[in-house]
Amino acid sequence: MQLLERRLDNVLRRLGVGRTIWATRQIVAHGHVVVDGVKTDIASYIVKPGQTITFKEGIHKLLRENMEQGAGHNVPGWLEWNPAQLTAKINALPTPEDVPFEVNMNLIIEFYR
């Protein structure tokens, strides 16, 4: 579960910059995301503690609009989010308590077998 939570597309969804996983995948695929100073266009990229996520200047307006539509969105504790600067830092690994819904781990394991 930890690997799924740490996918770049999922991290962006948890930050609230996209309303759906599909929207965040598109933001990544179009090359708008920078991880530790390197453009990253792979949605399945696994982030690590200590890494910093920023965005290319051209996407800032859209991200701010998305964040306004999702006002009140809760960012998990393992992520540090600065909405004014549009920067995020991975502070820790996610825990099972950070997942905002009930998960049947047996089904996930069975799916990925």
XYZ file of C-alpha atoms in Angstrom:
113
model
C 0.000 0.000 0.000
C 2.906 2.292 0.775
C 4.186 2.060 -2.804
C 0.773 2.935 -4.236
C 0.506 5.966 -1.952
C 3.982 7.161 -2.987
C 3.261 7.190 -6.729
C 3.724 10.697 -8.115
C 0.206 10.863 -9.592
C -1.292 9.854 -6.250
C 0.858 12.322 -4.293
C -0.414 15.157 -6.504
C -3.989 14.014 -5.899
C -3.361 13.987 -2.148
C -2.011 17.548 -2.416
C -5.244 18.627 -4.098
C -3.736 19.974 -7.326
C -5.969 17.671 -9.367
C -9.469 16.467 -8.589
C -8.964 12.956 -9.968
C -6.108 10.544 -10.446
C -6.610 10.929 -14.214
C -6.173 14.699 -13.980
C -2.960 14.360 -11.990
C -1.637 11.718 -14.398
C -2.165 14.182 -17.238
C -0.357 16.965 -15.343
C 2.618 14.622 -14.902
C 2.525 13.222 -18.460
C 2.619 16.712 -19.980
C 5.884 17.436 -18.163
C 4.606 20.035 -15.687
C 6.135 18.357 -12.604
C 9.694 18.794 -11.320
C 11.103 16.458 -8.650
C 14.348 17.630 -7.039
C 15.020 19.942 -9.982
C 14.464 17.276 -12.656
C 11.413 17.272 -14.949
C 9.503 14.069 -14.281
C 6.847 12.842 -16.704
C 6.321 9.329 -15.337
C 3.101 9.080 -13.315
C 4.236 5.871 -11.603
C 7.445 7.500 -10.298
C 7.858 6.583 -6.611
C 8.723 9.566 -4.416
C 11.104 9.212 -1.471
C 11.382 11.056 1.842
C 13.376 14.255 1.474
C 12.372 14.886 -2.136
C 10.830 18.190 -3.223
C 8.083 18.555 -5.826
C 7.571 21.786 -7.763
C 5.700 22.714 -10.927
C 6.576 24.467 -14.172
C 5.416 28.101 -14.279
C 2.915 27.555 -17.113
C 0.658 25.266 -15.052
C 0.412 27.427 -11.905
C -2.883 29.102 -12.886
C -4.616 25.767 -13.535
C -3.300 24.280 -10.283
C -4.583 27.249 -8.282
C -8.021 26.908 -9.928
C -8.071 23.189 -9.090
C -7.123 23.951 -5.475
C -9.927 26.539 -5.178
C -12.472 23.981 -6.409
C -11.203 21.466 -3.862
C -11.052 23.924 -0.932
C -10.975 22.184 2.437
C -8.870 19.331 1.077
C -6.798 17.662 3.824
C -3.153 16.959 2.998
C -1.757 13.869 4.776
C 0.843 14.386 7.493
C 3.647 12.694 5.565
C 3.513 15.514 2.987
C 4.470 19.145 3.586
C 2.529 21.417 1.202
C 3.095 25.110 0.557
C 0.140 26.187 -1.628
C 1.412 29.766 -1.981
C 4.704 28.564 -3.503
C 3.193 25.416 -5.087
C 5.931 23.272 -3.564
C 5.714 20.036 -1.642
C 8.214 18.052 0.378
C 8.025 14.374 1.221
C 8.667 14.278 4.976
C 8.138 10.597 5.732
C 6.771 7.348 4.407
C 2.969 7.038 4.461
C 1.384 4.819 7.096
C -1.811 2.765 6.738
C -3.582 5.414 8.850
C -2.802 8.008 6.154
C -5.094 6.259 3.658
C -8.459 8.077 3.887
C -10.579 5.005 3.165
C -10.864 1.393 4.258
C -8.526 -0.963 2.408
C -8.744 -4.722 2.021
C -5.067 -5.611 1.636
C -5.859 -9.175 0.540
C -7.683 -7.870 -2.536
C -4.764 -5.608 -3.438
C -2.251 -8.428 -3.044
C -4.440 -10.715 -5.144
C -4.790 -8.066 -7.873
C -1.036 -7.542 -8.203
C -0.112 -11.240 -8.183
